[in-house]
Short mmCIF file of C-alpha atoms and ligand atoms in Angstrom, two decimals:
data_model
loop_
_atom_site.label_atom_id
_atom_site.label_comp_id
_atom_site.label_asym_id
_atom_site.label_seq_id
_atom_site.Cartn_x
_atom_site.Cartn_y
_atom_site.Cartn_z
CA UNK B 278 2.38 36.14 71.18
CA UNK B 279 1.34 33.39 68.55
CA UNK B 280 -2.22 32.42 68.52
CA UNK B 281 -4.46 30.05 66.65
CA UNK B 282 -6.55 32.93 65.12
CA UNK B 283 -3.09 35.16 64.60
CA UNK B 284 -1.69 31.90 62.17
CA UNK B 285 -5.19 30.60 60.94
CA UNK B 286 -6.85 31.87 57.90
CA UNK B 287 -10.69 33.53 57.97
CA UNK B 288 -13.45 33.08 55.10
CA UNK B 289 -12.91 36.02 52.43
CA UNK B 290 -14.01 36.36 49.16
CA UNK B 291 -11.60 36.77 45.69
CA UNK B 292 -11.39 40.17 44.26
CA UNK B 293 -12.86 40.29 41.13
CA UNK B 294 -9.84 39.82 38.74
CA UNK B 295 -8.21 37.55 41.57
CA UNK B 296 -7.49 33.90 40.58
CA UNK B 297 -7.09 30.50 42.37
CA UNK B 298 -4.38 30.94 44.87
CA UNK B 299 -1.73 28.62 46.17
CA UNK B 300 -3.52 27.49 49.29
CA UNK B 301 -6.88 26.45 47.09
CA UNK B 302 -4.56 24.58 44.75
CA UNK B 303 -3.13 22.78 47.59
CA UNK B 304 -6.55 22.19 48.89
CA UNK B 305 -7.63 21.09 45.80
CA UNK B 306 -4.55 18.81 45.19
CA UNK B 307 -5.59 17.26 48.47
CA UNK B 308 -9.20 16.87 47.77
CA UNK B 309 -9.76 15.94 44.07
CA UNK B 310 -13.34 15.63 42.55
CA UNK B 311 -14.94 12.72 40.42
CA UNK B 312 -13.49 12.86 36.90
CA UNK B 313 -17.42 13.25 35.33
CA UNK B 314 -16.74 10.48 32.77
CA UNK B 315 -17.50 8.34 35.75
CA UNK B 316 -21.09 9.43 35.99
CA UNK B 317 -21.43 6.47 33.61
CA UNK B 318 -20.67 3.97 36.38
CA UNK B 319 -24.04 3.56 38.64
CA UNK B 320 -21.47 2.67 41.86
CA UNK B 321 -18.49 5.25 41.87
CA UNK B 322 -15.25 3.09 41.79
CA UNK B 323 -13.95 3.86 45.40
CA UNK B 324 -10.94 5.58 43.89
CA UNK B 325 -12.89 7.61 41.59
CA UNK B 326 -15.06 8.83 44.70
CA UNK B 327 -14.80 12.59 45.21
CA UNK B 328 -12.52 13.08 48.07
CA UNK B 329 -13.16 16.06 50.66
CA UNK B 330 -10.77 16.27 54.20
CA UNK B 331 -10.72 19.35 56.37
CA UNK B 332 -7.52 18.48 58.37
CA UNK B 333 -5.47 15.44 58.13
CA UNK B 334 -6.12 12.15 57.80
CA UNK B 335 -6.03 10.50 61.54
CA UNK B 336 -3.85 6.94 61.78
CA UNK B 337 -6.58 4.77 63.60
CA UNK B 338 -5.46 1.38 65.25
CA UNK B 339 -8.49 -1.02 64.42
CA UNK B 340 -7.44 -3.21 67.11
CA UNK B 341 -7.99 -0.06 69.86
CA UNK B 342 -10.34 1.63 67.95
CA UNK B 343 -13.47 2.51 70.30
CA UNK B 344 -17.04 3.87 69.55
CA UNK B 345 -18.61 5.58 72.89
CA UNK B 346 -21.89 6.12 72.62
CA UNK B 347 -22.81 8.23 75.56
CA UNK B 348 -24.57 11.43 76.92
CA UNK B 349 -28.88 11.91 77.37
CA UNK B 350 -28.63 8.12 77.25
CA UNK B 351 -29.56 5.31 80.20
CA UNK B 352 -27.03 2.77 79.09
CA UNK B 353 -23.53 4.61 77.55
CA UNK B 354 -22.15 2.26 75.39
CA UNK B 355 -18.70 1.48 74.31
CA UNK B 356 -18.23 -0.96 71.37
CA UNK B 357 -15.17 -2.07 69.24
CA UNK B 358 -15.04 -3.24 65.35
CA UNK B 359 -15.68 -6.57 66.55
CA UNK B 360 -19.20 -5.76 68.58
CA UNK B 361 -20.35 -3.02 65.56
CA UNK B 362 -19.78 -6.02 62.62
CA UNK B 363 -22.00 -8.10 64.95
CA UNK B 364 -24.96 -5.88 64.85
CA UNK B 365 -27.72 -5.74 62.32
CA UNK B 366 -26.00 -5.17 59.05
CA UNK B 367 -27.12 -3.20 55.97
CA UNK B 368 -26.61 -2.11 52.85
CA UNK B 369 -27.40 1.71 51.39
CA UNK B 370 -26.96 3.15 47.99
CA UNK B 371 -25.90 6.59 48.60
CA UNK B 372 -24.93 9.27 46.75
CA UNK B 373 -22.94 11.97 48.26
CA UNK B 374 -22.16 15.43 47.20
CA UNK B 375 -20.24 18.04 48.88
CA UNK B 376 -21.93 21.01 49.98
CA UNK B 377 -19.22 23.54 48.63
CA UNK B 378 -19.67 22.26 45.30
CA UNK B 379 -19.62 24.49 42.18
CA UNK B 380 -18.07 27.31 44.75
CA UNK B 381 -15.47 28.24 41.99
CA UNK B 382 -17.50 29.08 39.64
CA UNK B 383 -19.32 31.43 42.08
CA UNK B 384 -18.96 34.92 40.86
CA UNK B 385 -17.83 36.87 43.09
CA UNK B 386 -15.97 33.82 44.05
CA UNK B 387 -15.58 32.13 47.78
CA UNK B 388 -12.30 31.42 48.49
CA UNK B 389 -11.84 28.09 49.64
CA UNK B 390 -11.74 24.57 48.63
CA UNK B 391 -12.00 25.20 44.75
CA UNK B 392 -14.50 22.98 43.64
CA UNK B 393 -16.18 22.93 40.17
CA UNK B 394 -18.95 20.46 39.36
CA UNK B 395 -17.32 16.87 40.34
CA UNK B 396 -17.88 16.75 44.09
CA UNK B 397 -20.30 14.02 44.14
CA UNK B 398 -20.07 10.39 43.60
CA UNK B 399 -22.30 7.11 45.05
CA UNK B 400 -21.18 4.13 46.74
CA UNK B 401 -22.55 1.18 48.41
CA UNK B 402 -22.30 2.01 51.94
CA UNK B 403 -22.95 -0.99 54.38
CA UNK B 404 -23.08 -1.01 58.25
CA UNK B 405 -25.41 -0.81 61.32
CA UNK B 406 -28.10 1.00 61.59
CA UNK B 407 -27.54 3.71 64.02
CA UNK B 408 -31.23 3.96 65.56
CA UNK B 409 -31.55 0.15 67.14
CA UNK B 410 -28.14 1.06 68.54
CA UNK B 411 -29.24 4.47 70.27
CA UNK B 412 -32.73 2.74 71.41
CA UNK B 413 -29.82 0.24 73.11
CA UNK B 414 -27.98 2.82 74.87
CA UNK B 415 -31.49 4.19 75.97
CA UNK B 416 -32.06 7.91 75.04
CA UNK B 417 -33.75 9.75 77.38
CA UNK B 418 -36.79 11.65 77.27
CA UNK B 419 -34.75 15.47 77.28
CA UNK B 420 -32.85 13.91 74.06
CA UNK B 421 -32.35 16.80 71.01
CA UNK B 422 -29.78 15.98 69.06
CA UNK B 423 -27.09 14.03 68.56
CA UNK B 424 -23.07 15.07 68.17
CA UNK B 425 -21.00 12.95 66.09
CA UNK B 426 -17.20 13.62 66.72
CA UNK B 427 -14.26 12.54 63.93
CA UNK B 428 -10.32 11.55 65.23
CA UNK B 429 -9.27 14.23 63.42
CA UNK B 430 -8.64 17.63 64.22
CA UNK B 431 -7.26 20.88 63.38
CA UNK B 432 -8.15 24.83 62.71
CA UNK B 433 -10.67 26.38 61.12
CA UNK B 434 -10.67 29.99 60.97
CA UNK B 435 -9.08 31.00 64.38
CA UNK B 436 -11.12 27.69 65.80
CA UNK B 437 -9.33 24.65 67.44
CA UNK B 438 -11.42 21.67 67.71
CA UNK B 439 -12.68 18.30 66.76
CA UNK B 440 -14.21 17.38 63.45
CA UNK B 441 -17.86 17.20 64.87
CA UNK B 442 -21.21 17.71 63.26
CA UNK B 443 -24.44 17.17 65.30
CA UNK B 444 -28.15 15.94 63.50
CA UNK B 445 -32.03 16.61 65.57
CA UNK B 446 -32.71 13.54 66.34
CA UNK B 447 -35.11 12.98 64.20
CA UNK B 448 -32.91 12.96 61.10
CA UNK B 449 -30.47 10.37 63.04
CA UNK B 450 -33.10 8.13 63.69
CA UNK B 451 -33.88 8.01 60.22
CA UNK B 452 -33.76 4.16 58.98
CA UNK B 453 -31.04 4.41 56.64
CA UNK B 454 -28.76 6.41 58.58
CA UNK B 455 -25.93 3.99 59.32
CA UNK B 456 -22.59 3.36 61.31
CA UNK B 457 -20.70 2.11 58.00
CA UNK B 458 -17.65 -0.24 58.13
CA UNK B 459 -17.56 -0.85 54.23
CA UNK B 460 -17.71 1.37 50.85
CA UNK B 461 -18.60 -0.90 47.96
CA UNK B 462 -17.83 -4.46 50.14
CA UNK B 463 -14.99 -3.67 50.95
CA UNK B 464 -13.20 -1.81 54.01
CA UNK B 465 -13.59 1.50 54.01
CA UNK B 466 -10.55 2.99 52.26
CA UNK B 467 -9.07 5.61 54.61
CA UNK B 468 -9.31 8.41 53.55
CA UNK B 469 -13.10 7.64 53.32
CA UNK B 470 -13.42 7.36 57.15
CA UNK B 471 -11.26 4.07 58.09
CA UNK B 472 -12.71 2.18 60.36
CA UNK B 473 -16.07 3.98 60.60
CA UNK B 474 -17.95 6.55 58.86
CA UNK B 475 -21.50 7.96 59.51
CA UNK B 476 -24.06 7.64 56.82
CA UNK B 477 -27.03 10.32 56.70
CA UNK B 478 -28.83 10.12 53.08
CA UNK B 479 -29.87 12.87 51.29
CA UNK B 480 -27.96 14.86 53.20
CA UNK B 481 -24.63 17.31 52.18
CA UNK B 482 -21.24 16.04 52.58
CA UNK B 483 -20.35 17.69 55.97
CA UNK B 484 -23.26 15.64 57.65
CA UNK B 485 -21.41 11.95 56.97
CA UNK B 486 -18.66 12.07 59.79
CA UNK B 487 -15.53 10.11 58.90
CA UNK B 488 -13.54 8.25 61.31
CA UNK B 489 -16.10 8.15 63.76
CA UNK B 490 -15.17 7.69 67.73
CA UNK B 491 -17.83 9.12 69.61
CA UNK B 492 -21.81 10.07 69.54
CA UNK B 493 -22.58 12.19 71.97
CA UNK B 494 -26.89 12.35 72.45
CA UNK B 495 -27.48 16.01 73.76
CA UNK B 496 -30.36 17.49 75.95
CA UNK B 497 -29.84 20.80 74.14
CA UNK B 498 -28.87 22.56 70.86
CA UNK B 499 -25.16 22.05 69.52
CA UNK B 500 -23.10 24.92 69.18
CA UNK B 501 -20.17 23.71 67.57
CA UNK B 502 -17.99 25.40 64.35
CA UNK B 503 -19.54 23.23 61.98
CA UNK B 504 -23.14 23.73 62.48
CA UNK B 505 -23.15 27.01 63.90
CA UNK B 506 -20.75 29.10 61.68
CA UNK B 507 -19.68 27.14 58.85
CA UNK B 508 -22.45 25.41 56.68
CA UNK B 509 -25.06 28.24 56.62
CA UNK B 510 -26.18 30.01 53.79
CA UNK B 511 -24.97 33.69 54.54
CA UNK B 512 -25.68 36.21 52.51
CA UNK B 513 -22.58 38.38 54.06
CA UNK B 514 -20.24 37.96 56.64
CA UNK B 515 -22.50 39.33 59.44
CA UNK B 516 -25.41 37.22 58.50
CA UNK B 517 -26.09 34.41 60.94
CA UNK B 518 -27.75 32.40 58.14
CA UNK B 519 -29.84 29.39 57.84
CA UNK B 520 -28.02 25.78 58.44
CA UNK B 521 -26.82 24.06 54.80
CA UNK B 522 -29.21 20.35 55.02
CA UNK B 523 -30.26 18.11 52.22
CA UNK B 524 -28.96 17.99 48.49
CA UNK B 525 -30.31 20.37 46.46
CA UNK B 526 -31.50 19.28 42.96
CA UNK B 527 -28.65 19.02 40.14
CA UNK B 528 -28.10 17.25 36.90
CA UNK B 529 -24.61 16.05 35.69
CA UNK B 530 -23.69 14.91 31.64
CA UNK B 531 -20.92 12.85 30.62
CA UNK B 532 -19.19 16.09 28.45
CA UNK B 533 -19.52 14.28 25.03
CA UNK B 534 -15.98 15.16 22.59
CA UNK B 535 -14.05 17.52 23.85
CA UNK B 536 -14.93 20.97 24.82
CA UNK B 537 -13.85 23.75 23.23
CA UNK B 538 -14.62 27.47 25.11
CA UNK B 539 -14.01 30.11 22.11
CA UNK B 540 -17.49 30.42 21.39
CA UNK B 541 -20.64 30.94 23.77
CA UNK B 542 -23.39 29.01 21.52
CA UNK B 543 -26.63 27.69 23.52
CA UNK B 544 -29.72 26.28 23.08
CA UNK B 545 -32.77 28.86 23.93
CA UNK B 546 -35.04 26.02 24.81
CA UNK B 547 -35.00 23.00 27.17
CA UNK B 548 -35.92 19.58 26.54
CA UNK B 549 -36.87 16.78 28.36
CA UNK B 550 -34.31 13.67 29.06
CA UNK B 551 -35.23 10.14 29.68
CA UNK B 552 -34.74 9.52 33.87
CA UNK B 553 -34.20 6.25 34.49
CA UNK B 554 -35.57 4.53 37.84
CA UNK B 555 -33.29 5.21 40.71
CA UNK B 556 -31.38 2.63 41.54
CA UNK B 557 -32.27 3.45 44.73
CA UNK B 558 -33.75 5.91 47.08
CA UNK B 559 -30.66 7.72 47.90
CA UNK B 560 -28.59 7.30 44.91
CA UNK B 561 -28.64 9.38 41.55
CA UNK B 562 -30.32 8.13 38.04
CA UNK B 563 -28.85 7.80 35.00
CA UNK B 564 -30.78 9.78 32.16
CA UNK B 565 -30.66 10.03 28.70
CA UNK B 566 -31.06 12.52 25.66
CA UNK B 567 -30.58 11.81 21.86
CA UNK B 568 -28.98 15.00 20.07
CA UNK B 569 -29.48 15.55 16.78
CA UNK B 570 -25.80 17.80 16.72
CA UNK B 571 -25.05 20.10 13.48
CA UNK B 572 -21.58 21.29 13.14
CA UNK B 573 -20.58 24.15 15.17
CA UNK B 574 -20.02 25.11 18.62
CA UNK B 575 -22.34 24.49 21.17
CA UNK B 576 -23.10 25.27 24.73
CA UNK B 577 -24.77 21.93 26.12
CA UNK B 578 -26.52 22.63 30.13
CA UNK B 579 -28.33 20.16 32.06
CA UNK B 580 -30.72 20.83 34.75
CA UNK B 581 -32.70 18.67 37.25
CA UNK B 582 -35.98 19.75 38.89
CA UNK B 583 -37.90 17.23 41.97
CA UNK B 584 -40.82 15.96 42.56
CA UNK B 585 -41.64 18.94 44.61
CA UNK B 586 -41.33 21.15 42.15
CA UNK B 587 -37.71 22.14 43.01
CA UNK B 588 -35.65 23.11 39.57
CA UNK B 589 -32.01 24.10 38.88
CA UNK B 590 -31.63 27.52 37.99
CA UNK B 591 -28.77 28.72 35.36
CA UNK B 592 -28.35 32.17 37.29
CA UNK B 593 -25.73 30.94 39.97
CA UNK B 594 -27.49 31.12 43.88
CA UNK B 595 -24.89 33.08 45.05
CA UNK B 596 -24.07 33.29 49.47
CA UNK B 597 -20.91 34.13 51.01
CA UNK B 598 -19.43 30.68 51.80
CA UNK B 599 -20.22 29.25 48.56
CA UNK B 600 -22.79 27.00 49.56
CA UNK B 601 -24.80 24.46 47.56
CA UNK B 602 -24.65 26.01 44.05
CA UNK B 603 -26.36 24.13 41.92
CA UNK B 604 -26.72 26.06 39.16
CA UNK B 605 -26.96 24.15 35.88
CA UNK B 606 -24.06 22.39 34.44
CA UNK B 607 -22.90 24.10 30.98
CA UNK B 608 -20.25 21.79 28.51
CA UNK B 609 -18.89 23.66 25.70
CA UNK B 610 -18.85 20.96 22.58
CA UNK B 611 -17.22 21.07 19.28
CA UNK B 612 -19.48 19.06 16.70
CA UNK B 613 -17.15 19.09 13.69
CA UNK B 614 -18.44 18.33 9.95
CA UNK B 615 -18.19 14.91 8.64
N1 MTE T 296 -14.23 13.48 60.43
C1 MTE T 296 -14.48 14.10 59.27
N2 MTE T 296 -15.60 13.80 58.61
C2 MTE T 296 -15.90 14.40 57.43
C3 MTE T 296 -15.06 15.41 56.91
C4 MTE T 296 -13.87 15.71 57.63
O1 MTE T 296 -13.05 16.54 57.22
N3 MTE T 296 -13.62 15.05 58.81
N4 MTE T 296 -15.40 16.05 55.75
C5 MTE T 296 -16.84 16.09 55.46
C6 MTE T 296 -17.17 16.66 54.19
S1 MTE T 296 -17.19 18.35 54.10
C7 MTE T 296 -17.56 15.89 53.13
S2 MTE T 296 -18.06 16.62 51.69
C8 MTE T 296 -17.55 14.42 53.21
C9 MTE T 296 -16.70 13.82 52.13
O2 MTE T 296 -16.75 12.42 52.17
P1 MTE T 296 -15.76 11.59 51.23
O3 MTE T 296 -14.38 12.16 51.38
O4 MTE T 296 -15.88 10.18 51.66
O5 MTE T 296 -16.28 11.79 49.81
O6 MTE T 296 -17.03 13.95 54.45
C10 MTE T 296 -17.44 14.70 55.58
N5 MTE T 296 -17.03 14.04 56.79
MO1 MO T 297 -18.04 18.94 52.03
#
């Protein structure tokens, strides 16, 4: 007898002298990062966006394509392209960063989608505002948080379902979460959600639902794969573990020459970059730091700490799924001699 779990693969980690096997390349293949030269560029050119699909990407008719809106609500609604374009429209800055990334440089290391440090990238999302829209449908009092289900689907680790992630509802109510039709004015390319993608800033990857069909308000607490087992930060296989959130600080450089990994060189101290103003709540700022480079091999790392106090830390923050490791960025340069 075949099953899903006989044919699916479980979480496991590498063995230690293991390297990146077929099904991560073909993962990776499928799901390519932001080249990090394009940190220069404020708005991520849409192609240059980081890319991250669990199963395949769904063929949506826009002219059939339905949003029900439904569940602890008074008034269920059901809208097409035509009724969500109508709605308030707005425009967020957002960048977005994939909770799994820097997993391959995790030591022992996750297997899984292979990512190193490019899984992020910012775009100009624009849509509705998803709050005026649930205060139309009419939540009711018992209302606790809210499902939002993809049209794709597939298996994950023995599990057959949906692509569906669920927010309290007082993160979905936030102001700038959105319903979003259009990455950087234009339609949303789609492998980036086509025709609609939720928008939750500040948030991890996992939390902006592509190719969005329903939202499902719930009088109780969501169970599903993707909250419940995947996204937590484990510390081994039997741990239950806390739910993966918001995006954890981390600073990114433009590697400057080319890097060259014979030698281990690094500076002992760290010094203090020029942060420019966001250009906008959500989205990354550009900073900047003059080095004065003598000839040699050197070890550059970058590091970002928060208002709140919140720094990077170079020692890698190691749990079993290879979640949100933001350790600090090292470049290996090359200054040669004039
Ligand atoms: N329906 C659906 N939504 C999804 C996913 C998915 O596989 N299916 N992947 C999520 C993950 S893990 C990430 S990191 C982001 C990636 O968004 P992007 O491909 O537009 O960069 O989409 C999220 N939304
Ligand atoms: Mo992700």
């Amino acid at each position: 007898m075949s099953t899903a779990a006989e044919y699916s693969t479980g979480s496991r980690i590498a063995a230690p002298d293991e390297g990146i096997g077929l099904d991560e390349l073909g993962l990776a293949a499928r799901n390519h990062g932001m080249p990090l030269e394009a940190l220069r560029y404020d708005v991520t050119p849409a192609g240059l966006h980081y890319l991250l699909v669990h199963y395949d990407i769904p063929a949506i008719d826009p002219a059939t394509w339905r949003l029900r809106v439904d569940g602890a609500v008074r008034r269920p609604l059901d809208l097409d392209l035509a009724a969500l374009r109508a709605r308030p429209r707005r425009t967020v800055r957002v960048t977005l960063e994939c909770a799994g990334n820097g997993r391959a440089l995790l030591r022992p290391r996750p297997v899984s989608q292979p990512w190193l440090t490019g899984a992020v990238g910012t775009a100009d999302w624009t849509g509705t505002p998803l709050a005026p829209l649930l205060a139309d449908a009419g939540l009711d009092e018992r209302a606790v948080e809210v499902v939002f289900t993809g049209a794709d689907h597939g298996i994950e680790r023995g599990v057959e379902q949906d692509y569906q992630r669920a927010l309290a509802l007082q993160p979905a109510l936030g102001e700038d979460v959105l319903l979003a039709y259009e990455m950087n004015g234009a339609p949303l390319p789609v492998q980036h959600g086509y025709p609609v993608r939720l928008i939750v800033p500040g948030w991890y990857g996992m939390a902006h639902v592509k190719w969005l069909r329903a939202v499902t308000v719930l009088a109780e607490r969501f169970t599903g794969f993707q909250n419940a087992v995947a996204y937590r930060f484990k510390a081994d296989a039997d741990d239950g573990g806390q739910p993966v959130t918001r995006i954890r600080p981390r600073a990114l450089l433009v590697p400057p020459g080319y890097p060259d990994f014979m030698s281990r060189n690094r500076f002992a101290t760290w010094q203090a970059a020029a942060v420019e103003p966001a250009p906008g709540r959500w989205a990354w700022s550009r900073w900047t730091y003059r080095w004065s480079a003598a000839p040699g091999c050197h070890e550059l790392l970058a590091r970002a700490r928060d208002a709140a106090g919140n720094v990077q830390s170079v020692e890698q923050p190691w749990n079993v799924q290879g979640m949100a490791n933001n350790m600090a960025q090292r470049v290996t340069v090359v200054v040669s001699a004039r």
